[in-house]
Amino acid sequence: MAPNNLTERQAFDDIEDPSKSFDDDGRPKRTGTAWTASSHIITAVIGSGVLSLAWAVAQLGWIAGPSIMLLFSFVTLYTSSLLSDCYRVHDAVSGKRNYTYMDAVASILGGVNTRLCGIFQYLNLVGVAIGYTIAASISMKAIKRSNCLHENGMEKGCNMSSNPYMIGFGVIQIFLSQIPDFDQIWWLSIVAAIMSFTYSTIGLSLGLAKVAESGKIKGSLTGISIGTVTQTQKIWRSSQALGDIAFAYSYAVVLIEIQDTIRSPPSEAKSMKKATKISIAVTTTFYMLCGCMGYAALGDKSPPNLLTDFAFSNPFWLLDVANVAIAVHLVGAYQVFSQPIFAFIEKQASQRFPGNQVLNKEFKIPLLPGFAPYNLNLFRLVSRTCFVVLTTLVSMLLPFFNDVVGIMGALGFWPLTVYFPVEMYIRQKKIRKWSGRWVCMQILSMACLVVSIVAVVGSLAGVLLDLKKYKPFQSNY
């Protein structure tokens, strides 16, 4: 019988021609574009890291600060382009797909590289989830504290723990973590991207207003001076600043997973390179404006978190808006970085226990009229809830925002943003050893390794200093 309406006709056509409903790998048709990929990247990149950039520039000064930010942007743009070509093996249009970063390393490099990639990638993803939980709680606490200060006119009685806010953030993430796949959180990424522009713009505007009010650009060519801090502190802080900047550009860890949401034609690599160019241009512009304007307004007193450390006290309601935007953005950013972890856990479990009913059975839960029922999977519910609870507990134990940001940025930058993309590209394109191009790529990789080591050491020193005055679960950070 012939179909009698548009919906039935579409379904009939899909049965007749499965290629309209499924991609070449048999999975449901991907619907992402360069623009949705850009929103995922911006959500991942313009995160809480932007708030520490004024502090980072203050440690490095007017020459090194902006120069290093630009350098990181160029390195990220270049290596992301290399990584985009690793989504498909051998052929950019019809080659075998790599669904995750680890899949790409396994299919192109293999061996010990695969295990090392898995360790670096998933530790980095867990660390980012912890960092974002800390940052979101700080912003939520800052709203309450700013209102308290405004009402009382003094700081006394306004200190408070961030633990209740971490727990609240964790409860929200338990619900959102039940969204089954990365491809289904595009709407959350768009909302989060809008929020990131909102608070970045507010931070920039407050910096501009403060510069206009004072009529003077603060700061120096070499950053915070010896005397204000000791020589040792200057070294540690400058090292940590490198980690903070690296964290602000950290998204290679989820690049392949984002690319796997893009439809074709054109080729996924072509769309991803376009998305990367758009995203890096947008984020670098915001970073330069926010980091440099924050430093120009506050000079050596630039705080580790521009919008929550009360560097700007008025208008307090605008700061509240900015901190609400940060919290909402980090709700989405947490999911962007956590979905690959969820997919990895569930894939490993299904491969190890292929016939297990608990892992594979789904229960249909009816929702509102007009909406498709939700498919509840018990293993997904338990495993993802446990992950959120674990990251929340660790965040409550180590609520050091700036130090965690520096460590995560430093640990993930060289292996995930530089080393593996360079090595996979060399193997894929069969670049001859000791050729000019090979030597240049290796020099880039080694230089970035040195930067990462320096940043890790500086950030670890910051954590050790914080631990001396810290009591677990009683912190007012």
CSV table of C-alpha atoms in Angstrom, one decimal:
chain,number,residue,atom,x,y,z
A,1,MET,CA,0.0,0.0,0.0
A,2,ALA,CA,1.3,3.4,-0.9
A,3,PRO,CA,2.2,5.9,1.9
A,4,ASN,CA,-0.5,8.5,2.4
A,5,ASN,CA,1.3,11.3,4.2
A,6,LEU,CA,4.7,12.9,4.4
A,7,THR,CA,5.9,11.1,7.6
A,8,GLU,CA,4.9,7.7,6.2
A,9,ARG,CA,6.4,8.5,2.8
A,10,GLN,CA,9.7,9.5,4.5
A,11,ALA,CA,9.7,6.2,6.5
A,12,PHE,CA,8.9,4.3,3.3
A,13,ASP,CA,11.8,6.0,1.5
A,14,ASP,CA,14.2,5.2,4.3
A,15,ILE,CA,13.3,1.5,4.2
A,16,GLU,CA,13.7,1.5,0.4
A,17,ASP,CA,17.1,3.4,0.6
A,18,PRO,CA,18.8,2.8,4.0
A,19,SER,CA,21.6,5.2,3.0
A,20,LYS,CA,19.2,8.0,3.8
A,21,SER,CA,19.0,6.9,7.4
A,22,PHE,CA,22.4,5.4,8.0
A,23,ASP,CA,26.0,6.3,7.3
A,24,ASP,CA,28.6,4.1,5.6
A,25,ASP,CA,29.5,2.5,8.9
A,26,GLY,CA,25.9,1.4,9.6
A,27,ARG,CA,25.3,3.9,12.4
A,28,PRO,CA,22.4,6.4,12.3
A,29,LYS,CA,23.0,9.3,10.0
A,30,ARG,CA,25.2,12.0,11.6
A,31,THR,CA,23.7,15.5,11.5
A,32,GLY,CA,26.4,17.8,12.7
A,33,THR,CA,28.0,20.6,10.8
A,34,ALA,CA,31.0,22.9,11.0
A,35,TRP,CA,28.9,25.2,13.1
A,36,THR,CA,27.6,22.6,15.6
A,37,ALA,CA,31.2,21.4,15.9
A,38,SER,CA,32.3,25.0,16.5
A,39,SER,CA,29.7,25.3,19.3
A,40,HIS,CA,31.1,22.1,20.9
A,41,ILE,CA,34.7,23.4,20.6
A,42,ILE,CA,33.8,26.9,22.0
A,43,THR,CA,31.9,25.2,24.9
A,44,ALA,CA,35.0,23.1,25.6
A,45,VAL,CA,37.6,25.8,25.1
A,46,ILE,CA,36.1,29.1,26.4
A,47,GLY,CA,35.6,27.6,29.8
A,48,SER,CA,36.7,28.6,33.2
A,49,GLY,CA,40.2,28.8,31.9
A,50,VAL,CA,39.5,32.3,30.5
A,51,LEU,CA,39.0,33.6,34.0
A,52,SER,CA,42.6,32.9,35.0
A,53,LEU,CA,44.2,34.5,31.9
A,54,ALA,CA,44.5,38.0,33.5
A,55,TRP,CA,46.4,36.4,36.4
A,56,ALA,CA,48.6,34.5,33.9
A,57,VAL,CA,49.4,37.6,31.9
A,58,ALA,CA,50.3,39.4,35.2
A,59,GLN,CA,52.9,36.7,36.0
A,60,LEU,CA,54.5,36.9,32.5
A,61,GLY,CA,54.1,40.6,31.6
A,62,TRP,CA,53.0,42.6,28.6
A,63,ILE,CA,55.6,41.0,26.2
A,64,ALA,CA,55.6,37.3,27.2
A,65,GLY,CA,51.9,37.0,28.2
A,66,PRO,CA,50.2,37.9,24.9
A,67,SER,CA,53.0,36.4,22.9
A,68,ILE,CA,52.6,33.0,24.6
A,69,MET,CA,48.8,33.1,24.1
A,70,LEU,CA,49.2,33.7,20.4
A,71,LEU,CA,51.9,30.9,20.3
A,72,PHE,CA,49.5,28.4,21.9
A,73,SER,CA,46.7,29.4,19.5
A,74,PHE,CA,48.9,28.7,16.5
A,75,VAL,CA,50.2,25.4,17.8
A,76,THR,CA,46.7,24.3,18.7
A,77,LEU,CA,45.4,25.3,15.2
A,78,TYR,CA,48.2,23.5,13.5
A,79,THR,CA,48.0,20.3,15.5
A,80,SER,CA,44.2,20.2,15.4
A,81,SER,CA,44.4,20.3,11.7
A,82,LEU,CA,46.8,17.3,11.8
A,83,LEU,CA,44.4,15.5,14.1
A,84,SER,CA,41.4,16.1,11.9
A,85,ASP,CA,43.1,14.1,9.2
A,86,CYS,CA,43.3,11.1,11.5
A,87,TYR,CA,39.5,10.6,11.8
A,88,ARG,CA,39.5,8.3,8.8
A,89,VAL,CA,42.4,6.0,8.1
A,90,HIS,CA,44.1,6.1,4.7
A,91,ASP,CA,41.3,8.0,2.8
A,92,ALA,CA,39.7,11.2,4.0
A,93,VAL,CA,36.3,10.4,2.3
A,94,SER,CA,35.9,6.6,2.4
A,95,GLY,CA,38.5,5.4,4.9
A,96,LYS,CA,37.6,3.5,8.1
A,97,ARG,CA,36.3,5.8,10.8
A,98,ASN,CA,37.9,6.3,14.2
A,99,TYR,CA,35.2,7.1,16.7
A,100,THR,CA,37.4,8.2,19.5
A,101,TYR,CA,40.9,9.7,20.0
A,102,MET,CA,42.1,6.4,21.4
A,103,ASP,CA,40.7,4.5,18.4
A,104,ALA,CA,42.7,6.8,16.1
A,105,VAL,CA,45.9,6.2,18.0
A,106,ALA,CA,45.2,2.4,18.1
A,107,SER,CA,44.6,2.2,14.3
A,108,ILE,CA,47.5,4.4,13.2
A,109,LEU,CA,50.2,4.0,15.9
A,110,GLY,CA,49.1,0.9,17.9
A,111,GLY,CA,51.1,-0.8,20.6
A,112,VAL,CA,52.2,1.0,23.7
A,113,ASN,CA,51.0,4.3,22.2
A,114,THR,CA,47.4,3.2,22.6
A,115,ARG,CA,47.7,2.5,26.3
A,116,LEU,CA,49.6,5.7,26.9
A,117,CYS,CA,47.0,7.7,25.0
A,118,GLY,CA,44.2,6.1,27.0
A,119,ILE,CA,45.9,7.0,30.3
A,120,PHE,CA,46.6,10.6,29.3
A,121,GLN,CA,43.2,11.1,27.7
A,122,TYR,CA,40.9,9.8,30.3
A,123,LEU,CA,43.0,11.2,33.2
A,124,ASN,CA,42.8,14.5,31.5
A,125,LEU,CA,39.0,14.2,31.0
A,126,VAL,CA,38.5,13.3,34.6
A,127,GLY,CA,40.7,16.2,35.7
A,128,VAL,CA,38.7,18.6,33.6
A,129,ALA,CA,35.4,17.4,35.1
A,130,ILE,CA,36.9,18.0,38.5
A,131,GLY,CA,38.2,21.4,37.6
A,132,TYR,CA,34.8,22.4,36.1
A,133,THR,CA,33.0,21.2,39.3
A,134,ILE,CA,35.3,23.4,41.4
A,135,ALA,CA,34.9,26.4,39.1
A,136,ALA,CA,31.1,26.1,39.0
A,137,SER,CA,30.9,25.9,42.8
A,138,ILE,CA,33.2,29.0,43.1
A,139,SER,CA,30.9,31.0,40.8
A,140,MET,CA,27.8,29.9,42.6
A,141,LYS,CA,29.3,30.7,46.0
A,142,ALA,CA,30.5,34.1,44.6
A,143,ILE,CA,26.9,35.1,43.9
A,144,LYS,CA,25.8,34.4,47.4
A,145,ARG,CA,28.9,36.1,48.9
A,146,SER,CA,28.6,39.2,46.7
A,147,ASN,CA,25.0,39.7,47.8
A,148,CYS,CA,26.1,39.2,51.4
A,149,LEU,CA,28.8,41.8,51.1
A,150,HIS,CA,26.4,44.2,49.4
A,151,GLU,CA,23.9,43.9,52.2
A,152,ASN,CA,26.3,44.0,55.1
A,153,GLY,CA,28.9,46.3,53.7
A,154,MET,CA,31.7,44.2,55.2
A,155,GLU,CA,33.4,40.9,54.6
A,156,LYS,CA,32.8,39.7,58.2
A,157,GLY,CA,30.3,36.8,58.3
A,158,CYS,CA,30.3,36.3,54.5
A,159,ASN,CA,32.9,33.5,54.3
A,160,MET,CA,31.3,30.2,53.3
A,161,SER,CA,32.1,26.7,52.1
A,162,SER,CA,31.8,25.8,48.4
A,163,ASN,CA,30.8,22.2,49.3
A,164,PRO,CA,27.0,22.6,49.1
A,165,TYR,CA,27.4,24.2,45.6
A,166,MET,CA,29.6,21.3,44.5
A,167,ILE,CA,26.9,18.9,45.6
A,168,GLY,CA,24.2,20.8,43.8
A,169,PHE,CA,26.3,20.9,40.6
A,170,GLY,CA,26.8,17.1,41.0
A,171,VAL,CA,23.0,16.5,41.3
A,172,ILE,CA,22.4,18.4,38.1
A,173,GLN,CA,25.1,16.4,36.3
A,174,ILE,CA,23.6,13.1,37.4
A,175,PHE,CA,20.5,13.9,35.5
A,176,LEU,CA,22.2,15.4,32.4
A,177,SER,CA,24.7,12.5,32.3
A,178,GLN,CA,21.8,10.2,31.4
A,179,ILE,CA,21.7,11.8,27.9
A,180,PRO,CA,22.8,8.7,25.9
A,181,ASP,CA,25.2,10.0,23.3
A,182,PHE,CA,27.5,13.0,22.5
A,183,ASP,CA,25.4,13.7,19.4
A,184,GLN,CA,22.4,14.5,21.5
A,185,ILE,CA,23.9,17.2,23.6
A,186,TRP,CA,24.3,19.7,20.7
A,187,TRP,CA,21.6,21.9,22.2
A,188,LEU,CA,23.4,22.0,25.6
A,189,SER,CA,26.6,23.0,23.8
A,190,ILE,CA,24.9,25.9,22.0
A,191,VAL,CA,23.4,27.2,25.3
A,192,ALA,CA,26.8,26.8,27.0
A,193,ALA,CA,28.6,28.6,24.1
A,194,ILE,CA,26.2,31.6,24.5
A,195,MET,CA,26.9,31.7,28.2
A,196,SER,CA,30.6,31.7,27.7
A,197,PHE,CA,30.3,34.7,25.4
A,198,THR,CA,28.1,36.4,28.0
A,199,TYR,CA,30.6,36.2,31.0
A,200,SER,CA,33.6,36.8,28.8
A,201,THR,CA,32.0,39.9,27.5
A,202,ILE,CA,31.1,41.1,31.0
A,203,GLY,CA,34.7,40.5,32.2
A,204,LEU,CA,36.0,42.4,29.2
A,205,SER,CA,33.5,45.3,29.8
A,206,LEU,CA,34.4,45.6,33.5
A,207,GLY,CA,38.1,45.7,32.6
A,208,LEU,CA,37.5,48.4,30.0
A,209,ALA,CA,35.4,50.4,32.4
A,210,LYS,CA,38.0,50.3,35.1
A,211,VAL,CA,40.8,51.4,32.7
A,212,ALA,CA,38.5,54.3,31.5
A,213,GLU,CA,37.8,55.2,35.1
A,214,SER,CA,41.4,55.3,36.2
A,215,GLY,CA,42.7,56.6,32.8
A,216,LYS,CA,45.7,54.4,33.1
A,217,ILE,CA,46.9,51.0,31.8
A,218,LYS,CA,48.5,49.1,34.6
A,219,GLY,CA,51.1,46.3,34.4
A,220,SER,CA,54.7,46.0,33.3
A,221,LEU,CA,56.7,44.5,30.5
A,222,THR,CA,58.0,41.6,32.6
A,223,GLY,CA,55.0,41.0,34.9
A,224,ILE,CA,54.8,41.0,38.7
A,225,SER,CA,58.1,42.2,40.1
A,226,ILE,CA,60.5,40.6,42.5
A,227,GLY,CA,59.7,42.2,45.8
A,228,THR,CA,56.0,41.9,45.5
A,229,VAL,CA,56.8,38.2,45.3
A,230,THR,CA,60.0,36.3,46.0
A,231,GLN,CA,62.2,35.1,43.2
A,232,THR,CA,61.1,31.5,43.8
A,233,GLN,CA,57.4,32.5,43.7
A,234,LYS,CA,58.1,34.4,40.5
A,235,ILE,CA,59.5,31.2,38.9
A,236,TRP,CA,56.7,29.0,40.2
A,237,ARG,CA,53.9,31.4,39.2
A,238,SER,CA,55.4,32.0,35.7
A,239,SER,CA,55.5,28.2,35.2
A,240,GLN,CA,51.9,27.8,36.4
A,241,ALA,CA,50.8,30.6,34.1
A,242,LEU,CA,52.0,28.4,31.2
A,243,GLY,CA,49.7,25.6,32.4
A,244,ASP,CA,46.8,28.0,32.8
A,245,ILE,CA,47.2,29.2,29.2
A,246,ALA,CA,47.6,25.6,27.9
A,247,PHE,CA,44.3,24.6,29.8
A,248,ALA,CA,42.5,27.5,28.1
A,249,TYR,CA,43.2,25.9,24.7
A,250,SER,CA,42.6,22.3,25.8
A,251,TYR,CA,40.1,20.6,23.5
A,252,ALA,CA,42.2,18.1,21.4
A,253,VAL,CA,41.2,15.5,24.0
A,254,VAL,CA,37.6,15.5,22.6
A,255,LEU,CA,38.4,16.6,19.0
A,256,ILE,CA,37.8,13.2,17.3
A,257,GLU,CA,34.6,12.6,19.4
A,258,ILE,CA,33.3,16.0,18.1
A,259,GLN,CA,34.3,15.2,14.6
A,260,ASP,CA,32.4,11.9,14.8
A,261,THR,CA,29.1,14.0,15.0
A,262,ILE,CA,29.7,15.7,11.6
A,263,ARG,CA,27.7,14.7,8.5
A,264,SER,CA,29.3,14.3,5.1
A,265,PRO,CA,29.7,15.4,2.4
A,266,PRO,CA,31.9,17.5,2.5
A,267,SER,CA,34.4,15.3,4.3
A,268,GLU,CA,34.5,15.3,8.0
A,269,ALA,CA,38.1,16.5,8.0
A,270,LYS,CA,37.2,19.5,5.8
A,271,SER,CA,34.3,20.5,8.1
A,272,MET,CA,36.4,20.0,11.2
A,273,LYS,CA,39.2,22.2,10.0
A,274,LYS,CA,36.7,24.9,9.2
A,275,ALA,CA,35.2,24.5,12.7
A,276,THR,CA,38.7,24.7,14.2
A,277,LYS,CA,39.6,27.9,12.4
A,278,ILE,CA,36.4,29.6,13.4
A,279,SER,CA,36.7,28.4,17.1
A,280,ILE,CA,40.4,29.3,17.5
A,281,ALA,CA,39.9,32.7,15.9
A,282,VAL,CA,37.0,33.4,18.2
A,283,THR,CA,38.6,32.1,21.4
A,284,THR,CA,42.0,33.7,20.8
A,285,THR,CA,40.3,37.1,20.3
A,286,PHE,CA,38.3,36.7,23.5
A,287,TYR,CA,41.4,35.5,25.4
A,288,MET,CA,43.6,38.4,24.3
A,289,LEU,CA,40.9,40.9,25.1
A,290,CYS,CA,39.9,39.4,28.5
A,291,GLY,CA,43.4,38.5,29.7
A,292,CYS,CA,45.1,41.7,28.5
A,293,MET,CA,42.2,44.0,29.6
A,294,GLY,CA,42.0,42.3,33.0
A,295,TYR,CA,45.7,42.9,33.5
A,296,ALA,CA,45.5,46.5,32.2
A,297,ALA,CA,42.8,47.2,34.7
A,298,LEU,CA,44.2,45.4,37.8
A,299,GLY,CA,47.9,45.1,37.1
A,300,ASP,CA,49.9,42.9,39.6
A,301,LYS,CA,46.7,42.5,41.7
A,302,SER,CA,45.0,40.5,39.0
A,303,PRO,CA,43.4,37.5,40.8
A,304,PRO,CA,43.4,33.8,39.8
A,305,ASN,CA,39.7,34.0,39.0
A,306,LEU,CA,38.7,37.4,37.4
A,307,LEU,CA,35.0,37.3,38.2
A,308,THR,CA,34.8,35.5,41.6
A,309,ASP,CA,37.7,37.0,43.6
A,310,PHE,CA,36.0,40.5,43.7
A,311,ALA,CA,38.6,42.3,41.7
A,312,PHE,CA,35.5,44.2,40.4
A,313,SER,CA,33.0,45.1,43.1
A,314,ASN,CA,30.5,47.0,41.2
A,315,PRO,CA,27.9,46.8,39.7
A,316,PHE,CA,27.4,43.7,41.9
A,317,TRP,CA,24.3,42.6,39.9
A,318,LEU,CA,26.4,42.4,36.7
A,319,LEU,CA,28.9,40.2,38.5
A,320,ASP,CA,26.0,38.0,39.6
A,321,VAL,CA,24.8,37.7,35.9
A,322,ALA,CA,28.4,36.8,34.9
A,323,ASN,CA,28.7,34.1,37.6
A,324,VAL,CA,25.3,32.6,36.7
A,325,ALA,CA,26.5,32.4,33.0
A,326,ILE,CA,29.7,30.7,34.2
A,327,ALA,CA,27.8,28.1,36.2
A,328,VAL,CA,25.4,27.4,33.3
A,329,HIS,CA,28.3,27.2,30.8
A,330,LEU,CA,30.1,24.7,33.0
A,331,VAL,CA,27.1,22.5,33.3
A,332,GLY,CA,27.3,22.0,29.5
A,333,ALA,CA,31.1,21.9,29.4
A,334,TYR,CA,31.2,19.1,32.0
A,335,GLN,CA,29.1,17.0,29.6
A,336,VAL,CA,31.2,17.7,26.6
A,337,PHE,CA,34.3,16.4,28.4
A,338,SER,CA,32.5,13.5,30.3
A,339,GLN,CA,30.6,11.9,27.4
A,340,PRO,CA,33.7,10.3,25.9
A,341,ILE,CA,34.4,8.8,29.3
A,342,PHE,CA,30.9,7.4,29.5
A,343,ALA,CA,31.2,6.0,26.0
A,344,PHE,CA,34.5,4.3,26.8
A,345,ILE,CA,33.2,2.7,30.0
A,346,GLU,CA,30.1,1.4,28.3
A,347,LYS,CA,32.0,0.1,25.3
A,348,GLN,CA,34.5,-1.8,27.5
A,349,ALA,CA,31.7,-3.3,29.6
A,350,SER,CA,29.7,-4.4,26.5
A,351,GLN,CA,32.8,-6.0,24.9
A,352,ARG,CA,33.7,-7.9,28.1
A,353,PHE,CA,30.1,-9.1,28.8
A,354,PRO,CA,28.4,-9.2,25.4
A,355,GLY,CA,25.3,-11.2,26.5
A,356,ASN,CA,24.7,-9.5,29.9
A,357,GLN,CA,21.1,-8.3,30.1
A,358,VAL,CA,21.9,-5.6,32.7
A,359,LEU,CA,24.3,-3.9,30.3
A,360,ASN,CA,22.1,-4.1,27.2
A,361,LYS,CA,18.5,-4.1,28.2
A,362,GLU,CA,16.7,-0.8,28.1
A,363,PHE,CA,13.4,0.2,29.7
A,364,LYS,CA,11.1,2.6,28.0
A,365,ILE,CA,10.1,5.4,30.3
A,366,PRO,CA,7.1,7.5,29.1
A,367,LEU,CA,7.7,11.3,29.1
A,368,LEU,CA,5.4,14.2,28.3
A,369,PRO,CA,2.7,13.7,25.6
A,370,GLY,CA,4.3,14.2,22.1
A,371,PHE,CA,7.8,13.2,23.2
A,372,ALA,CA,9.4,9.9,22.5
A,373,PRO,CA,9.9,7.7,25.6
A,374,TYR,CA,13.2,7.7,27.3
A,375,ASN,CA,15.3,4.5,27.1
A,376,LEU,CA,16.6,3.8,30.6
A,377,ASN,CA,19.6,1.5,30.9
A,378,LEU,CA,20.5,0.4,34.4
A,379,PHE,CA,24.2,0.1,33.8
A,380,ARG,CA,24.3,3.6,32.3
A,381,LEU,CA,22.4,5.0,35.2
A,382,VAL,CA,24.7,3.4,37.8
A,383,SER,CA,28.0,3.9,36.1
A,384,ARG,CA,27.5,7.5,35.1
A,385,THR,CA,26.0,8.4,38.6
A,386,CYS,CA,29.1,6.8,40.2
A,387,PHE,CA,31.4,8.9,38.0
A,388,VAL,CA,29.7,12.1,38.9
A,389,VAL,CA,29.7,11.3,42.6
A,390,LEU,CA,33.5,10.5,42.4
A,391,THR,CA,34.4,13.7,40.6
A,392,THR,CA,32.3,15.7,43.1
A,393,LEU,CA,34.0,14.1,46.1
A,394,VAL,CA,37.5,14.7,44.7
A,395,SER,CA,36.5,18.3,44.0
A,396,MET,CA,35.5,18.8,47.6
A,397,LEU,CA,38.8,17.3,48.8
A,398,LEU,CA,41.0,19.5,46.5
A,399,PRO,CA,39.1,22.8,45.7
A,400,PHE,CA,42.2,24.6,44.3
A,401,PHE,CA,40.8,26.1,41.1
A,402,ASN,CA,44.0,27.8,39.7
A,403,ASP,CA,46.3,24.9,40.6
A,404,VAL,CA,44.0,22.2,39.2
A,405,VAL,CA,43.6,24.3,36.0
A,406,GLY,CA,47.4,24.5,35.6
A,407,ILE,CA,48.0,20.8,36.2
A,408,MET,CA,45.3,19.6,33.8
A,409,GLY,CA,46.4,22.0,31.1
A,410,ALA,CA,50.1,21.0,31.5
A,411,LEU,CA,49.5,17.3,31.6
A,412,GLY,CA,47.2,17.2,28.6
A,413,PHE,CA,48.9,19.8,26.4
A,414,TRP,CA,52.0,17.9,25.1
A,415,PRO,CA,50.8,14.3,24.7
A,416,LEU,CA,47.3,15.0,23.5
A,417,THR,CA,47.5,18.3,21.7
A,418,VAL,CA,51.0,17.9,20.1
A,419,TYR,CA,52.7,14.5,20.4
A,420,PHE,CA,50.0,12.1,19.2
A,421,PRO,CA,48.7,14.3,16.4
A,422,VAL,CA,52.2,14.8,15.1
A,423,GLU,CA,53.2,11.1,15.2
A,424,MET,CA,49.9,10.0,13.7
A,425,TYR,CA,50.2,12.5,10.9
A,426,ILE,CA,53.8,11.4,10.1
A,427,ARG,CA,52.7,7.8,10.0
A,428,GLN,CA,49.6,8.5,7.9
A,429,LYS,CA,51.3,10.6,5.3
A,430,LYS,CA,54.5,8.5,5.4
A,431,ILE,CA,56.7,11.5,6.0
A,432,ARG,CA,60.3,10.4,5.6
A,433,LYS,CA,62.5,10.3,8.7
A,434,TRP,CA,65.1,13.2,8.9
A,435,SER,CA,63.4,15.1,6.1
A,436,GLY,CA,63.0,18.8,6.6
A,437,ARG,CA,59.3,18.5,7.5
A,438,TRP,CA,59.9,15.6,9.9
A,439,VAL,CA,62.7,17.5,11.7
A,440,CYS,CA,60.5,20.6,12.1
A,441,MET,CA,57.6,18.6,13.5
A,442,GLN,CA,59.9,16.9,16.0
A,443,ILE,CA,61.4,20.2,17.1
A,444,LEU,CA,57.9,21.5,17.7
A,445,SER,CA,57.0,18.4,19.7
A,446,MET,CA,60.1,18.6,21.9
A,447,ALA,CA,59.7,22.4,22.6
A,448,CYS,CA,56.1,21.7,23.7
A,449,LEU,CA,57.3,18.9,25.9
A,450,VAL,CA,59.6,21.3,27.7
A,451,VAL,CA,56.8,23.8,28.2
A,452,SER,CA,54.5,21.1,29.6
A,453,ILE,CA,57.2,19.9,32.1
A,454,VAL,CA,57.8,23.4,33.3
A,455,ALA,CA,54.1,24.1,33.7
A,456,VAL,CA,53.5,20.8,35.6
A,457,VAL,CA,56.3,21.6,38.1
A,458,GLY,CA,54.9,25.1,38.7
A,459,SER,CA,51.4,23.9,39.2
A,460,LEU,CA,52.4,21.1,41.6
A,461,ALA,CA,54.3,23.6,43.7
A,462,GLY,CA,51.1,25.7,43.9
A,463,VAL,CA,49.1,22.7,45.1
A,464,LEU,CA,51.7,21.8,47.8
A,465,LEU,CA,51.7,25.4,49.1
A,466,ASP,CA,47.8,25.3,49.3
A,467,LEU,CA,47.8,22.0,51.1
A,468,LYS,CA,49.8,23.5,54.0
A,469,LYS,CA,46.9,25.6,55.0
A,470,TYR,CA,44.0,23.4,53.9
A,471,LYS,CA,41.6,21.2,55.9
A,472,PRO,CA,39.5,18.7,53.9
A,473,PHE,CA,35.8,19.4,53.5
A,474,GLN,CA,36.2,22.7,55.5
A,475,SER,CA,37.8,24.9,52.8
A,476,ASN,CA,36.6,28.4,52.1
A,477,TYR,CA,38.4,28.5,48.8
